[in-house]
């Protein structure tokens, strides 16, 4: 299923913010060097293999800078582009295109970087594996909606959106509550009935306790593959099992083969690099 | 000189935005599991070697979440921390600390990632080199002020802030103006007298033309080291020379030895990864 | 457990907005009639029996109007006040108190109205009932965070916060997907693993289908008490059962006795009236 | 005369705020269950007798969510709808309609609730009565512009908009100024000449004093009908007389027959309930 | 009476906006040249005779830039300063003072310019005249609250704040309504009872009509002094009379002697120049 | 070259702000007096000789108030209009035009006032003079982008935009740094290589020192014409020379004849008055 794009209101808010940074005081160079009403066209092309993400954002960048520009996306977000492939074309007032170029690329390169990173993890999953790859809340401040979308474009899934989207009981919460059981009980009593309860566990006894206390999801923190396997076998589908900590691309295949439901990794967002996409002018 | 921190107003605006993302609908887990008025302390510690950047931002995160928290920075931004070193301590209401933790870390890990990336480039400069390492406008949308600050924390310099801060004539501008000379003349006539004129050149004839036309800065685009050397020799300080394109860590020493004034690279910001900093609770 | 107050940032944002409406162009009367530096004190007192909610909001109203005012809450939100009971005192510059009065009361009366409405539902639950009373998304635009908090102050629970907090499959979704089963399967495949799947059903066959397809929560739409009882018996705890539609105060006791897990009603927020709380000046 | 709708800028600001609450993180259900490009139409129909208000707001809700939707209002705000009557139709992308539905209804049901409440008061006025029914500043924080408009849709009038729109001298102001006369004199000297001076009085001597001091409007606070009659006779049109306090629907006819100019009641806004309006899908 | 300062929320909003313009990207010069923690003091002194206005705004400028600065106002707004007189002192971190200086002066010089302009008009009034001098809505976009306050600091009065504060019937409204009488009747029927009705008239017949129709205020548009005198005599206090159009400082004395109630002039705000106030550093 | 208009985003932000001031609570008069759907046209005409500036801003004012209005600019910004000349026409819904009129005129009159002021300075330049007239940062808070644009419309140039756009070393910076040389060295070391260094000097020795230290621009503060001439002769083009302080229209010709590069004056913005432009209705 094509991932849901961020709401138009969110795109509008974030793009305005970015344009204020770069463009709000004008573009001296373009205005001085390019004659008014000069027309032009330019193409967004991949300069490396990548999964594209951010085209609706780029469309809005151009629209806010100059609503007379024509932007055509030739592919949909989530598509794999090979080096040299065409992603989109923009045409119209040359000054406007030049003024919007850097902001457009900054979004597209970063979002495609996250999508490509996510795809790398997905590509490591064994054929037919039911394990999900999920992101975390380790996103760039101000860009969470865009990065979560990019993760989905890459084929991975999102974890909870924010501190209110699900309960996630960690070691500090357990310590403060006194036990896994008490923490889960309190959370179930307090949280909306529409909220899942996830509990992070470090040990097998904690796992058993969390399962007995009714956790919906149990996060196996830094369990090795053997421990994960045993957990899967023990839980028997009575809770969703999520492996986290020490996740590397190399480990994905073997970890997925344990049958764990979810593998989550902050690296999908916090360690993604911008990918190389260029805006090439057509004569 | 210690780099200038972003303005308090800018910090306030960006941090509010980030807290709205993560915290605006509350923290179910913390509220359910931690008793009201529980006190606690936690330490920010480096989990790898890094250059720290973002402590004033983190201070403001905690302040906005709960103004009664006490935040003490044990080092200043720009300091090199070794794995295990203490960066800062926060203490007070345990719920508040937990609610602010993720946003605080997201800023600190990313900003320190940029600072550390910048430092890696700086560390490649030969002893006594006068060459500057500079960033570009390839920053994360919405975080330019923070990333430019982090670049300075790492010991590198900033390039122009935005499209209005300096004239930067690129190939499209030259093509539209008809020649390097015309482009520079137009820019000098149009731009404020307080604005420098930079011109990107691909060839030696363009370099000569830009120099003759009075460019303040000439960017040597994808020149190899030999070509850069010849440019330095030819220009003799009559313009600032900036090398850009194909910049790698490995090439920094030899490139700096050409005597080029500035080496600029988008990688300082667009390819920096978040570094690992943890928030460890004290008993 | 005391309900979590809305985040200070959210309170700040909403209160500023309200003060702009009433106060941004000044208070001609107060300025003309009250001498500068006149001091005064005033008390918030219940003028009917009510559950109080909104004192932290009122505190912030006074703070933004004049940070030198002293506001003391004598009770905590969620407390039942009888007619005449004292809720809070404010003292300091008389002009400032008068200027802030209407906005403070508008928040306090509305929020306490919602809390009192919620408490009326709670009070109808039979002794020892495990059934929850929950609100809906039928909140006042712009005040959702405050109204959800007020619902909790009244002792009821919140339903999902917004369209992203949980999946809620309604008749249109089922019609579009083709069947309950398909809708639930699609939702499970698409939504984060941290998200619960709720499905609204109109008939018993739909209920069976939803349960078989793995819905976490099943909303019984306009089921009468007998039908709810049969549903409870059939489901046997394998999903959370929520009764909705045609909920009245009078029906709460009998409905709760069916053992249904949750009773949700938009009336908690969309039909709550402001309660009467006065601000009385002390001589 | 058709009431003036709130300014497009105000509608835009308030609607964006409301959409951020409900929609800014996406709609998991709709995206998962409804196929892209599914088209649909739905009708807003009254489910009880009501005065409609808010259709221009609803139009903007749909526009901001998806500018390709078509919204047709079949009646104008202020019209009385009987149970089952059609108010408006929306058609286009089914996902967009579903995503906007709740916010659209939340506005329409509340605003129509206020308009219907106002109409109930208006309907109590005797045939040919010149008495106005007016609202107060007891509006929902953040929605004053919308609620005042809804009051006008119901056929009632607005009182002053905010603390700057007119002088309103209350008991505290009189006490601080020393006398009714002094308070009115100070206000006349201080306020713009374009501002009316209203004075609240509790007794006949105060009424005489306020009239002599030149009050434009005199509010009779908690006067019974006999006292209001005497006031009307005494004042003889030399000031506008406004009755306030203890206003009930039942009392409107007799109170209006005293010939009082204005009856104001906070209940128009603070005690209005949302009315029932549904959005029904067409096959 | 000391004029009411703009609301703290309005000051905060406008000052943040101004600081974003000048300071949001940092102050390269100050940071480079002034050592960290350098302390300093500076004095605001009049460099010409002027009426000061804006000190609370300046206080907030310094507070937002650096809350550790100490700002002491030595006079109150509205006071006449002679060339060389001291208005205020600021002391603390020298960098912060320098960074805030230009924004502080831009506010203070403009606001004091308006106050001084207003005072010039006031000073032309004959001894004991009851005529008011009033501003108009011809204010600088974005600064209306500050300029209206400055007008009051100068001793003049404000006209209506905005299009909703009072009815003001002009020639276009009369033409559209068909007659002065109809226009006034419509306005009285439509506007809140708390709103005054002002009607602009060009001729004596219009004046008579407006009076008969019950206008509260009649604006005599471009009446010469004789015509104003006759109007005053004719109206006999039954409406407020406002002279407008062709107002010069020279004409104020004779115009005031006609006994007209109000003289309004856009020049108070649209033609005020910034006055010269300096910030002088102390050794 | 036609000056670059402010970015559409900046225009949108500033115009919304201005409309909120005047229009956010509606226009009672227009609504009451003008029938719905009344159509009309009106012309903006110069009522004195002036240089027009602000037409794109006015266009956006009308668009935000009512997007169905038609606005046609008959001239471009920067054109000299004689008294009576037509600048633009607006037509459509008469209510909308009336509601937008004051805000439109407030922008246009002020911006054209600044442009006309700038043109007065430009017109004083001797034929063929190469000297620029430049503005300063002494702009109206909140309107810097518009006033800088108006300055360009008048034919003058802009100085640095804000504290980050260029280094400007003033007496306090020199005093704190210890010497002109140290201040310039520190600034060169600290500032981006894309930033020019300007140094203000009071004396010839300072001038020599600044030149030797490598200042790009030297501001001659309060130098008389003779001193400026000597400076020009001494510097021989090795730095840009800017004369500032004591600049009057009368002095421009002789000062320009010294050959100084730039004459800067705060009076372009801080002492410009609004010019008279009317909006005349067509029958």
Short mmCIF file of N, CA and C in Angstrom, two decimals, chain A residues 150-275:
data_model
loop_
_atom_site.label_atom_id
_atom_site.label_comp_id
_atom_site.label_asym_id
_atom_site.label_seq_id
_atom_site.Cartn_x
_atom_site.Cartn_y
_atom_site.Cartn_z
N UNK A 150 9.05 8.95 5.26
CA UNK A 150 10.16 8.42 4.46
C UNK A 150 10.46 6.97 4.84
N UNK A 151 10.35 6.67 6.10
CA UNK A 151 10.54 5.29 6.56
C UNK A 151 9.52 4.38 5.87
N UNK A 152 8.30 4.84 5.81
CA UNK A 152 7.25 4.04 5.15
C UNK A 152 7.51 3.93 3.65
N UNK A 153 8.03 5.02 3.07
CA UNK A 153 8.37 4.96 1.65
C UNK A 153 9.43 3.89 1.39
N UNK A 154 10.28 3.70 2.36
CA UNK A 154 11.34 2.70 2.20
C UNK A 154 10.83 1.28 2.45
N UNK A 155 9.58 1.17 2.90
CA UNK A 155 9.02 -0.16 3.09
C UNK A 155 9.02 -0.62 4.54
N UNK A 156 9.57 0.19 5.40
CA UNK A 156 9.58 -0.17 6.81
C UNK A 156 8.32 0.39 7.48
N UNK A 157 8.19 0.11 8.77
CA UNK A 157 7.02 0.57 9.52
C UNK A 157 7.41 1.59 10.56
N UNK A 158 6.41 2.28 11.06
CA UNK A 158 6.65 3.23 12.14
C UNK A 158 6.41 2.59 13.49
N UNK A 159 7.15 3.06 14.45
CA UNK A 159 6.88 2.76 15.86
C UNK A 159 5.89 3.82 16.36
N UNK A 160 5.71 3.94 17.66
CA UNK A 160 4.75 4.95 18.15
C UNK A 160 5.22 6.34 17.73
N UNK A 161 4.28 7.22 17.48
CA UNK A 161 4.61 8.55 16.99
C UNK A 161 5.22 9.43 18.06
N UNK A 162 4.69 9.36 19.24
CA UNK A 162 5.14 10.26 20.31
C UNK A 162 4.80 9.65 21.66
N UNK A 163 5.05 10.40 22.70
CA UNK A 163 4.89 9.88 24.06
C UNK A 163 3.45 9.54 24.42
N UNK A 164 2.53 9.98 23.61
CA UNK A 164 1.12 9.70 23.91
C UNK A 164 0.54 8.58 23.07
N UNK A 165 1.28 8.11 22.07
CA UNK A 165 0.69 7.17 21.10
C UNK A 165 0.60 5.74 21.62
N UNK A 166 1.47 5.41 22.53
CA UNK A 166 1.43 4.07 23.12
C UNK A 166 2.18 4.17 24.43
N UNK A 167 1.93 3.22 25.31
CA UNK A 167 2.72 3.15 26.53
C UNK A 167 3.99 2.37 26.22
N UNK A 168 5.10 2.86 26.68
CA UNK A 168 6.37 2.15 26.51
C UNK A 168 7.09 2.20 27.86
N UNK A 169 7.06 1.07 28.53
CA UNK A 169 7.63 1.01 29.88
C UNK A 169 9.09 0.62 29.78
N UNK A 170 9.97 1.51 30.26
CA UNK A 170 11.41 1.23 30.21
C UNK A 170 11.94 0.98 31.62
N UNK A 171 13.23 0.76 31.71
CA UNK A 171 13.83 0.39 32.99
C UNK A 171 13.53 1.41 34.09
N UNK A 172 13.57 2.69 33.77
CA UNK A 172 13.29 3.68 34.81
C UNK A 172 11.87 3.59 35.33
N UNK A 173 10.96 3.31 34.42
CA UNK A 173 9.57 3.19 34.85
C UNK A 173 9.39 1.97 35.73
N UNK A 174 10.05 0.90 35.35
CA UNK A 174 9.95 -0.33 36.15
C UNK A 174 10.54 -0.10 37.54
N UNK A 175 11.71 0.53 37.55
CA UNK A 175 12.36 0.80 38.84
C UNK A 175 11.46 1.66 39.71
N UNK A 176 10.87 2.68 39.12
CA UNK A 176 10.04 3.59 39.91
C UNK A 176 8.76 2.92 40.38
N UNK A 177 8.21 2.07 39.53
CA UNK A 177 6.95 1.40 39.90
C UNK A 177 7.19 0.26 40.88
N UNK A 178 8.39 -0.27 40.88
CA UNK A 178 8.72 -1.34 41.82
C UNK A 178 8.83 -2.68 41.14
N UNK A 179 8.03 -2.89 40.09
CA UNK A 179 8.12 -4.17 39.37
C UNK A 179 7.49 -4.02 38.00
N UNK A 180 7.81 -4.94 37.12
CA UNK A 180 7.20 -4.98 35.81
C UNK A 180 5.68 -5.08 35.94
N UNK A 181 5.25 -5.94 36.82
CA UNK A 181 3.82 -6.15 36.98
C UNK A 181 3.10 -4.89 37.41
N UNK A 182 3.65 -4.23 38.41
CA UNK A 182 3.01 -3.00 38.88
C UNK A 182 3.00 -1.94 37.79
N UNK A 183 4.09 -1.82 37.10
CA UNK A 183 4.16 -0.82 36.04
C UNK A 183 3.10 -1.08 34.98
N UNK A 184 2.97 -2.32 34.57
CA UNK A 184 1.99 -2.65 33.53
C UNK A 184 0.57 -2.45 34.06
N UNK A 185 0.35 -2.85 35.28
CA UNK A 185 -1.00 -2.67 35.85
C UNK A 185 -1.38 -1.20 35.92
N UNK A 186 -0.44 -0.40 36.37
CA UNK A 186 -0.73 1.02 36.45
C UNK A 186 -1.02 1.60 35.07
N UNK A 187 -0.22 1.19 34.12
CA UNK A 187 -0.40 1.73 32.77
C UNK A 187 -1.75 1.31 32.20
N UNK A 188 -2.12 0.07 32.41
CA UNK A 188 -3.41 -0.41 31.89
C UNK A 188 -4.57 0.33 32.55
N UNK A 189 -4.39 0.62 33.82
CA UNK A 189 -5.47 1.32 34.54
C UNK A 189 -5.56 2.77 34.09
N UNK A 190 -4.43 3.35 33.75
CA UNK A 190 -4.41 4.78 33.46
C UNK A 190 -4.67 5.11 32.00
N UNK A 191 -4.05 4.35 31.11
CA UNK A 191 -4.07 4.72 29.69
C UNK A 191 -5.44 4.46 29.07
N UNK A 192 -5.75 5.19 28.00
CA UNK A 192 -6.98 4.90 27.26
C UNK A 192 -7.01 3.44 26.82
N UNK A 193 -8.22 2.90 26.71
CA UNK A 193 -8.33 1.50 26.31
C UNK A 193 -7.91 1.31 24.85
N UNK A 194 -7.70 2.40 24.15
CA UNK A 194 -7.26 2.34 22.75
C UNK A 194 -5.74 2.30 22.62
N UNK A 195 -5.07 2.23 23.75
CA UNK A 195 -3.61 2.35 23.76
C UNK A 195 -2.96 1.02 24.06
N UNK A 196 -1.98 0.67 23.27
CA UNK A 196 -1.25 -0.56 23.58
C UNK A 196 -0.20 -0.31 24.65
N UNK A 197 0.08 -1.38 25.39
CA UNK A 197 1.08 -1.33 26.45
C UNK A 197 2.30 -2.12 25.98
N UNK A 198 3.41 -1.41 25.85
CA UNK A 198 4.67 -2.10 25.50
C UNK A 198 5.57 -2.05 26.72
N UNK A 199 6.29 -3.16 26.95
CA UNK A 199 7.22 -3.19 28.08
C UNK A 199 8.56 -3.69 27.59
N UNK A 200 9.59 -2.97 27.96
CA UNK A 200 10.96 -3.35 27.62
C UNK A 200 11.48 -4.31 28.68
N UNK A 201 12.06 -5.41 28.26
CA UNK A 201 12.61 -6.35 29.24
C UNK A 201 14.07 -6.67 28.92
N UNK A 202 14.81 -6.91 29.99
CA UNK A 202 16.23 -7.22 29.85
C UNK A 202 16.52 -8.70 30.06
N UNK A 203 15.56 -9.38 30.69
CA UNK A 203 15.81 -10.76 31.10
C UNK A 203 14.58 -11.62 30.83
N UNK A 204 14.80 -12.92 30.88
CA UNK A 204 13.69 -13.84 30.70
C UNK A 204 12.65 -13.75 31.81
N UNK A 205 13.08 -13.66 33.06
CA UNK A 205 12.05 -13.50 34.11
C UNK A 205 11.20 -12.27 33.89
N UNK A 206 11.83 -11.19 33.45
CA UNK A 206 11.02 -9.99 33.16
C UNK A 206 10.05 -10.26 32.02
N UNK A 207 10.53 -10.98 31.02
CA UNK A 207 9.67 -11.32 29.89
C UNK A 207 8.44 -12.08 30.37
N UNK A 208 8.67 -13.07 31.20
CA UNK A 208 7.55 -13.87 31.71
C UNK A 208 6.59 -13.00 32.51
N UNK A 209 7.18 -12.11 33.29
CA UNK A 209 6.35 -11.25 34.13
C UNK A 209 5.51 -10.30 33.26
N UNK A 210 6.15 -9.76 32.25
CA UNK A 210 5.44 -8.82 31.38
C UNK A 210 4.30 -9.52 30.65
N UNK A 211 4.57 -10.73 30.21
CA UNK A 211 3.53 -11.48 29.50
C UNK A 211 2.36 -11.79 30.43
N UNK A 212 2.71 -12.20 31.62
CA UNK A 212 1.66 -12.53 32.58
C UNK A 212 0.84 -11.30 32.96
N UNK A 213 1.51 -10.16 33.00
CA UNK A 213 0.81 -8.93 33.40
C UNK A 213 -0.01 -8.35 32.26
N UNK A 214 0.11 -8.94 31.09
CA UNK A 214 -0.76 -8.52 30.00
C UNK A 214 -0.20 -7.47 29.06
N UNK A 215 1.11 -7.39 28.94
CA UNK A 215 1.70 -6.45 27.97
C UNK A 215 1.26 -6.85 26.56
N UNK A 216 0.93 -5.86 25.77
CA UNK A 216 0.58 -6.13 24.37
C UNK A 216 1.82 -6.38 23.53
N UNK A 217 2.87 -5.65 23.89
CA UNK A 217 4.12 -5.75 23.14
C UNK A 217 5.25 -5.87 24.15
N UNK A 218 6.18 -6.73 23.86
CA UNK A 218 7.34 -6.86 24.74
C UNK A 218 8.59 -6.59 23.92
N UNK A 219 9.35 -5.60 24.38
CA UNK A 219 10.58 -5.26 23.67
C UNK A 219 11.74 -6.00 24.33
N UNK A 220 12.43 -6.78 23.53
CA UNK A 220 13.57 -7.55 24.01
C UNK A 220 14.80 -6.69 23.82
N UNK A 221 15.29 -6.16 24.91
CA UNK A 221 16.36 -5.17 24.80
C UNK A 221 17.72 -5.85 24.81
N UNK A 222 18.40 -5.74 23.71
CA UNK A 222 19.74 -6.32 23.60
C UNK A 222 19.78 -7.83 23.84
N UNK A 223 18.75 -8.52 23.43
CA UNK A 223 18.77 -9.99 23.46
C UNK A 223 19.57 -10.48 22.24
N UNK A 224 20.36 -11.50 22.44
CA UNK A 224 21.02 -12.06 21.25
C UNK A 224 20.03 -12.97 20.52
N UNK A 225 20.42 -13.44 19.35
CA UNK A 225 19.46 -14.16 18.52
C UNK A 225 18.90 -15.40 19.22
N UNK A 226 19.74 -16.07 19.97
CA UNK A 226 19.27 -17.26 20.67
C UNK A 226 18.20 -16.90 21.69
N UNK A 227 18.48 -15.86 22.41
CA UNK A 227 17.50 -15.43 23.41
C UNK A 227 16.22 -14.99 22.74
N UNK A 228 16.35 -14.33 21.61
CA UNK A 228 15.15 -13.92 20.90
C UNK A 228 14.35 -15.16 20.47
N UNK A 229 15.05 -16.15 19.97
CA UNK A 229 14.38 -17.38 19.54
C UNK A 229 13.62 -18.02 20.69
N UNK A 230 14.29 -18.08 21.81
CA UNK A 230 13.61 -18.68 22.95
C UNK A 230 12.38 -17.88 23.36
N UNK A 231 12.52 -16.56 23.27
CA UNK A 231 11.39 -15.71 23.63
C UNK A 231 10.22 -15.96 22.69
N UNK A 232 10.52 -16.05 21.40
CA UNK A 232 9.46 -16.29 20.42
C UNK A 232 8.73 -17.59 20.74
N UNK A 233 9.53 -18.57 21.03
CA UNK A 233 8.96 -19.88 21.32
C UNK A 233 8.11 -19.85 22.60
N UNK A 234 8.62 -19.14 23.56
CA UNK A 234 7.91 -19.08 24.84
C UNK A 234 6.59 -18.31 24.71
N UNK A 235 6.64 -17.20 24.01
CA UNK A 235 5.47 -16.32 23.99
C UNK A 235 4.35 -16.87 23.11
N UNK A 236 4.73 -17.54 22.06
CA UNK A 236 3.71 -18.22 21.23
C UNK A 236 2.63 -17.26 20.73
N UNK A 237 3.02 -16.09 20.38
CA UNK A 237 2.05 -15.16 19.79
C UNK A 237 1.14 -14.48 20.78
N UNK A 238 1.36 -14.71 22.07
CA UNK A 238 0.47 -14.07 23.05
C UNK A 238 0.77 -12.58 23.23
N UNK A 239 1.90 -12.15 22.74
CA UNK A 239 2.23 -10.71 22.72
C UNK A 239 3.09 -10.49 21.48
N UNK A 240 3.10 -9.27 21.04
CA UNK A 240 4.00 -8.91 19.93
C UNK A 240 5.41 -8.80 20.51
N UNK A 241 6.37 -9.39 19.83
CA UNK A 241 7.76 -9.32 20.31
C UNK A 241 8.57 -8.41 19.40
N UNK A 242 9.29 -7.51 20.04
CA UNK A 242 10.09 -6.52 19.31
C UNK A 242 11.54 -6.62 19.77
N UNK A 243 12.43 -6.81 18.83
CA UNK A 243 13.86 -6.85 19.17
C UNK A 243 14.47 -5.48 18.93
N UNK A 244 15.27 -5.06 19.90
CA UNK A 244 15.87 -3.74 19.79
C UNK A 244 17.25 -3.74 20.44
N UNK A 245 18.13 -2.87 19.98
CA UNK A 245 19.46 -2.79 20.57
C UNK A 245 20.42 -3.67 19.81
N UNK A 246 21.51 -3.11 19.41
CA UNK A 246 22.52 -3.89 18.71
C UNK A 246 22.05 -4.39 17.35
N UNK A 247 21.17 -3.64 16.72
CA UNK A 247 20.67 -4.05 15.40
C UNK A 247 21.62 -3.54 14.32
N UNK A 248 22.09 -4.46 13.51
CA UNK A 248 22.91 -4.06 12.36
C UNK A 248 22.30 -4.70 11.11
N UNK A 249 22.65 -4.13 9.99
CA UNK A 249 22.17 -4.70 8.74
C UNK A 249 22.53 -6.17 8.64
N UNK A 250 23.73 -6.49 9.08
CA UNK A 250 24.23 -7.85 8.95
C UNK A 250 23.39 -8.84 9.78
N UNK A 251 22.88 -8.32 10.87
CA UNK A 251 22.17 -9.22 11.78
C UNK A 251 20.71 -9.42 11.40
N UNK A 252 20.21 -8.59 10.51
CA UNK A 252 18.77 -8.64 10.18
C UNK A 252 18.34 -10.05 9.73
N UNK A 253 19.04 -10.68 8.79
CA UNK A 253 18.54 -11.98 8.31
C UNK A 253 18.39 -13.00 9.43
N UNK A 254 19.42 -13.15 10.24
CA UNK A 254 19.34 -14.18 11.28
C UNK A 254 18.32 -13.80 12.35
N UNK A 255 18.24 -12.53 12.62
CA UNK A 255 17.30 -12.09 13.64
C UNK A 255 15.87 -12.31 13.15
N UNK A 256 15.65 -12.01 11.88
CA UNK A 256 14.31 -12.21 11.33
C UNK A 256 13.93 -13.69 11.37
N UNK A 257 14.92 -14.52 11.18
CA UNK A 257 14.60 -15.95 11.16
C UNK A 257 14.20 -16.51 12.52
N UNK A 258 14.43 -15.76 13.56
CA UNK A 258 13.92 -16.19 14.87
C UNK A 258 12.40 -16.11 14.90
N UNK A 259 11.84 -15.38 13.95
CA UNK A 259 10.38 -15.21 13.95
C UNK A 259 9.91 -14.04 14.79
N UNK A 260 10.84 -13.22 15.25
CA UNK A 260 10.45 -12.05 16.05
C UNK A 260 9.55 -11.17 15.18
N UNK A 261 8.57 -10.53 15.80
CA UNK A 261 7.59 -9.78 15.03
C UNK A 261 8.14 -8.48 14.46
N UNK A 262 8.92 -7.79 15.28
CA UNK A 262 9.38 -6.46 14.91
C UNK A 262 10.84 -6.28 15.28
N UNK A 263 11.57 -5.67 14.40
CA UNK A 263 12.94 -5.24 14.72
C UNK A 263 12.94 -3.72 14.61
N UNK A 264 13.27 -3.04 15.70
CA UNK A 264 13.26 -1.57 15.65
C UNK A 264 14.67 -1.04 15.78
N UNK A 265 14.93 0.04 15.05
CA UNK A 265 16.28 0.60 15.09
C UNK A 265 16.25 2.10 14.83
N UNK A 266 16.87 2.82 15.73
CA UNK A 266 16.97 4.27 15.58
C UNK A 266 17.79 4.67 14.37
N UNK A 267 18.63 3.73 13.91
CA UNK A 267 19.52 4.05 12.80
C UNK A 267 18.76 4.39 11.52
N UNK A 268 17.52 3.94 11.41
CA UNK A 268 16.74 4.27 10.21
C UNK A 268 16.66 5.78 10.02
N UNK A 269 16.57 6.49 11.14
CA UNK A 269 16.48 7.94 11.02
C UNK A 269 17.71 8.66 11.52
N UNK A 270 18.30 8.21 12.63
CA UNK A 270 19.38 9.04 13.17
C UNK A 270 20.70 8.83 12.44
N UNK A 271 20.81 7.81 11.65
CA UNK A 271 22.08 7.59 10.95
C UNK A 271 21.94 7.58 9.45
N UNK A 272 20.80 8.03 8.96
CA UNK A 272 20.65 8.12 7.51
C UNK A 272 21.40 9.34 7.00
N UNK A 273 22.08 9.18 5.88
CA UNK A 273 22.73 10.32 5.22
C UNK A 273 21.85 10.79 4.07
N UNK A 274 22.01 12.06 3.75
CA UNK A 274 21.36 12.57 2.54
C UNK A 274 21.91 11.81 1.33
N UNK A 275 21.04 11.48 0.39
CA UNK A 275 21.51 10.84 -0.84
C UNK A 275 21.68 11.91 -1.92
#
